[in-house]
Amino acid sequence: MRILGKIIVVGASLAGLRAVQTLRREGFDGELTLVGAEAHVPYNRPPLSKSVLRGDEDVTLPGAEELGEEWLRGRRAVRLDAANRTVVLDDGTELGYDGLVIASGARPRRLDGVRTLRTIEDALALRAELDSGHEHVLVIGGGFIGGEVASTARQLGRKVTLVDSGPHPMHAGLGAEAARWLAGHHERNGVELVTGTRVTDVTDGRVRLADGRVLSADLVVGGMGVTPNTEWLEGSGLAVDDGVVCEPTLYAAGSADVVAAGDVARWPHRLYDDALIRVEHWSNANEQSAVAARNLLAGPQQAQPFADVPNFATHVHGARIQTAGLPHLADEARVVAGSPEEDRFAVAFARDGVLVGAVAVNAPKDLIRLKRSVAAREAL
Ligand SMILES: Cc1cc2nc3c(=O)[nH]c(=O)nc-3n(C[C@H](O)[C@H](O)[C@H](O)COP(=O)(O)OP(=O)(O)OC[C@H]3O[C@@H](n4cnc5c(N)ncnc54)[C@H](O)[C@@H]3O)c2cc1C
């Protein structure tokens, strides 16, 4: 381990918290500062689209209570000077560092008149709207957040319309077979699907679609993807391109003292011919931040590449949908267990005959097996 006197972690959510915990666990006893724009103790986002909307506000992240004095809450980093190793905060404070962890995450894409969901405030406001008697909820985007909001709103007895620009919701992430099943699953659970068209604007609950149709709803919620929080890195000297561009070890490209982790990091993945990927899932932020922190302490020469198989789970109308790897890279897909008709199946995805991803619906054991096969680059 090299000797670093001061480390700053920017972003006090899952990746930032895990980085701080890892640094301390690995024996770093220098000055450690966690800078977080939100005023809260780091909390867990997955419940925001599920239990929080149903009234259970437990979003605890274990370990968050141990942060103590090291943590500057409600403060935003507005500038980085990587050459001079300085972070500037929104109140003008300049903080010097020997090592920096960038964990500033991502924020939702927005459209006027549309609610989005990223923070506890967003979730509580959405819940208040749902509780205030809004009968018809229109969800824009059938990705995992949109799908979960649609599912929760149905559970609460609301009428739900889901608009998605693909042929079926989650077509890119799940592949044709599982996405077709998901569309049927939404419809069997009372969701009205509008696919193959985009929302162009929303005014007073009137939702205009690119194909000329106009829909109306009492409440419009968007799950239209996210943008990495990198504005504060403009002019820093770091490479930023849809996230902080990193090396396989999560060091910012060309840097010996800055690492990045979580939704904001884009790095070349060994399993995928070093293609640059950015992963917006919980387990990635959780595991990647620990590796980034260890690598920062070890120094660039001793750092290990991060090559975990990305994985993700979502719950929609009682079904558990999991993915491993990157199904969208595949040129071939095959159902390898169960069948869509029995609402329990797994699909394996391959490129040039080599497994690159898997999707499982109500089949967690198959997902575990397939994830191992993806990691080992087995043939389909
Ligand atoms: C509603 C919802 C449901 C989800 N459900 C699932 C799920 O079921 N499964 C799954 O795998 N994933 C899910 N996710 C995704 C998962 O929560 C994210 O991948 C994870 O939160 C990423 O953690 P992070 O720490 O990298 O970034 P974030 O959680 O985005 O945190 C970044 C933090 O940095 C702060 N910040 C930003 N800029 C600055 C700055 N300049 N200075 C200081 N602080 C800054 C932000 O305010 C934020 O607190 C869900 C996300 C949401 C929003």
Short mmCIF file of C-alpha atoms and ligand atoms in Angstrom, two decimals, residues 9-17 34-40 42-50 72 74-79 87-90 102-108 117-119 122-123 144-145 148-149 226 229-233 261-265 279-286 288-289 311-315, ligand 1:
data_model
loop_
_atom_site.label_atom_id
_atom_site.label_comp_id
_atom_site.label_asym_id
_atom_site.label_seq_id
_atom_site.Cartn_x
_atom_site.Cartn_y
_atom_site.Cartn_z
CA VAL A 9 -14.66 10.95 -2.10
CA VAL A 10 -17.19 12.96 -4.14
CA GLY A 11 -20.73 11.55 -4.06
CA ALA A 12 -22.29 10.21 -0.85
CA SER A 13 -24.51 7.43 -2.08
CA LEU A 14 -23.88 3.73 -2.54
CA ALA A 15 -20.53 3.95 -4.37
CA GLY A 16 -19.20 6.77 -2.16
CA LEU A 17 -20.19 5.01 1.05
CA LEU A 34 -16.83 12.49 1.81
CA VAL A 35 -18.60 15.28 -0.09
CA GLY A 36 -22.30 14.70 -0.82
CA ALA A 37 -24.77 17.01 -2.54
CA GLU A 38 -27.73 15.40 -0.79
CA ALA A 39 -28.48 16.37 2.80
CA HIS A 40 -29.29 12.80 3.85
CA PRO A 42 -26.44 7.77 2.16
CA TYR A 43 -29.53 5.69 1.37
CA ASN A 44 -30.67 2.88 -0.84
CA ARG A 45 -32.40 3.82 -4.10
CA PRO A 46 -33.99 0.53 -5.26
CA PRO A 47 -36.85 0.74 -2.69
CA LEU A 48 -37.81 4.19 -4.07
CA SER A 49 -39.75 2.69 -6.97
CA LYS A 50 -41.11 -0.20 -4.91
CA LEU A 72 -19.66 17.06 4.31
CA GLY A 74 -25.42 19.01 1.43
CA ARG A 75 -22.25 20.24 -0.28
CA ARG A 76 -21.54 19.91 -3.97
CA ALA A 77 -18.19 19.71 -5.72
CA VAL A 78 -18.28 22.28 -8.54
CA ARG A 79 -14.77 22.02 -9.96
CA VAL A 87 -11.60 20.04 -5.49
CA VAL A 88 -13.67 23.24 -5.18
CA LEU A 89 -17.03 23.10 -3.36
CA ASP A 90 -20.15 25.19 -3.98
CA ILE A 102 -15.33 10.10 -8.11
CA ALA A 103 -18.71 8.60 -7.18
CA SER A 104 -21.08 11.35 -8.33
CA GLY A 105 -23.55 8.94 -9.97
CA ALA A 106 -26.23 9.94 -12.42
CA ARG A 107 -29.47 11.89 -12.62
CA PRO A 108 -32.68 11.30 -14.62
CA LEU A 117 -37.57 9.35 -9.65
CA ARG A 118 -34.04 9.39 -8.29
CA THR A 119 -34.10 10.78 -4.76
CA ASP A 122 -38.83 12.44 -5.65
CA ALA A 123 -40.28 9.22 -4.22
CA PHE A 144 -36.60 -1.00 -14.99
CA ILE A 145 -37.67 2.15 -13.17
CA GLU A 148 -41.46 -0.88 -11.44
CA VAL A 149 -43.45 2.35 -11.13
CA VAL A 226 -30.05 8.87 -16.80
CA ASN A 229 -23.08 13.72 -13.17
CA THR A 230 -19.85 14.95 -14.74
CA GLU A 231 -20.45 18.70 -15.23
CA TRP A 232 -18.20 19.48 -12.27
CA LEU A 233 -15.33 17.76 -14.12
CA ALA A 261 -16.89 4.02 -9.50
CA GLY A 262 -20.62 3.42 -9.81
CA ASP A 263 -23.08 4.95 -12.29
CA VAL A 264 -20.57 7.67 -13.28
CA ALA A 265 -17.68 5.36 -14.30
CA VAL A 279 -23.35 0.17 -15.73
CA GLU A 280 -26.28 1.76 -13.88
CA HIS A 281 -26.98 -1.02 -11.40
CA TRP A 282 -26.75 -1.44 -7.67
CA SER A 283 -24.36 -4.39 -7.51
CA ASN A 284 -21.94 -2.65 -9.88
CA ALA A 285 -21.76 0.46 -7.67
CA ASN A 286 -21.46 -1.72 -4.60
CA GLN A 288 -16.82 -1.53 -8.18
CA SER A 289 -16.35 1.12 -5.50
CA ASN A 311 -25.88 -8.19 -12.95
CA PHE A 312 -29.21 -6.74 -12.16
CA ALA A 313 -32.64 -7.67 -10.78
CA THR A 314 -36.05 -6.04 -11.02
CA HIS A 315 -39.49 -7.01 -9.72
C1 LIG B 1 -35.84 4.45 -8.24
C2 LIG B 1 -34.62 3.61 -8.48
C3 LIG B 1 -34.73 2.23 -8.41
C4 LIG B 1 -33.61 1.44 -8.64
N1 LIG B 1 -33.75 0.08 -8.58
C5 LIG B 1 -32.68 -0.70 -8.84
C6 LIG B 1 -32.79 -2.12 -8.79
O1 LIG B 1 -33.86 -2.67 -8.51
N2 LIG B 1 -31.68 -2.86 -9.06
C7 LIG B 1 -30.48 -2.28 -9.39
O2 LIG B 1 -29.49 -2.98 -9.66
N3 LIG B 1 -30.34 -0.92 -9.44
C8 LIG B 1 -31.41 -0.14 -9.17
N4 LIG B 1 -31.26 1.23 -9.20
C9 LIG B 1 -29.96 1.81 -9.57
C10 LIG B 1 -29.03 1.99 -8.38
O3 LIG B 1 -29.72 2.61 -7.32
C11 LIG B 1 -27.83 2.82 -8.83
O4 LIG B 1 -27.08 2.04 -9.72
C12 LIG B 1 -26.96 3.27 -7.66
O5 LIG B 1 -27.66 4.16 -6.83
C13 LIG B 1 -25.68 3.94 -8.15
O6 LIG B 1 -24.96 4.41 -7.06
P1 LIG B 1 -23.88 5.60 -7.20
O7 LIG B 1 -23.38 5.82 -5.82
O8 LIG B 1 -22.94 5.26 -8.28
O9 LIG B 1 -24.68 6.85 -7.73
P2 LIG B 1 -25.93 7.65 -7.15
O10 LIG B 1 -26.81 6.75 -6.36
O11 LIG B 1 -26.50 8.38 -8.32
O12 LIG B 1 -25.30 8.70 -6.14
C14 LIG B 1 -24.48 9.75 -6.52
C15 LIG B 1 -24.51 10.77 -5.39
O13 LIG B 1 -23.58 11.79 -5.70
C16 LIG B 1 -24.18 13.06 -5.47
N5 LIG B 1 -23.51 14.04 -6.32
C17 LIG B 1 -23.64 14.22 -7.65
N6 LIG B 1 -22.83 15.21 -8.08
C18 LIG B 1 -22.18 15.65 -6.99
C19 LIG B 1 -21.21 16.67 -6.79
N7 LIG B 1 -20.76 17.40 -7.81
N8 LIG B 1 -20.76 16.88 -5.54
C20 LIG B 1 -21.20 16.12 -4.49
N9 LIG B 1 -22.12 15.15 -4.63
C21 LIG B 1 -22.59 14.92 -5.87
C22 LIG B 1 -25.63 12.84 -5.81
O14 LIG B 1 -26.44 13.82 -5.21
C23 LIG B 1 -25.86 11.45 -5.23
O15 LIG B 1 -26.19 11.52 -3.87
C24 LIG B 1 -32.37 2.05 -8.95
C25 LIG B 1 -32.27 3.45 -9.02
C26 LIG B 1 -33.38 4.22 -8.77
C27 LIG B 1 -33.27 5.72 -8.85
#
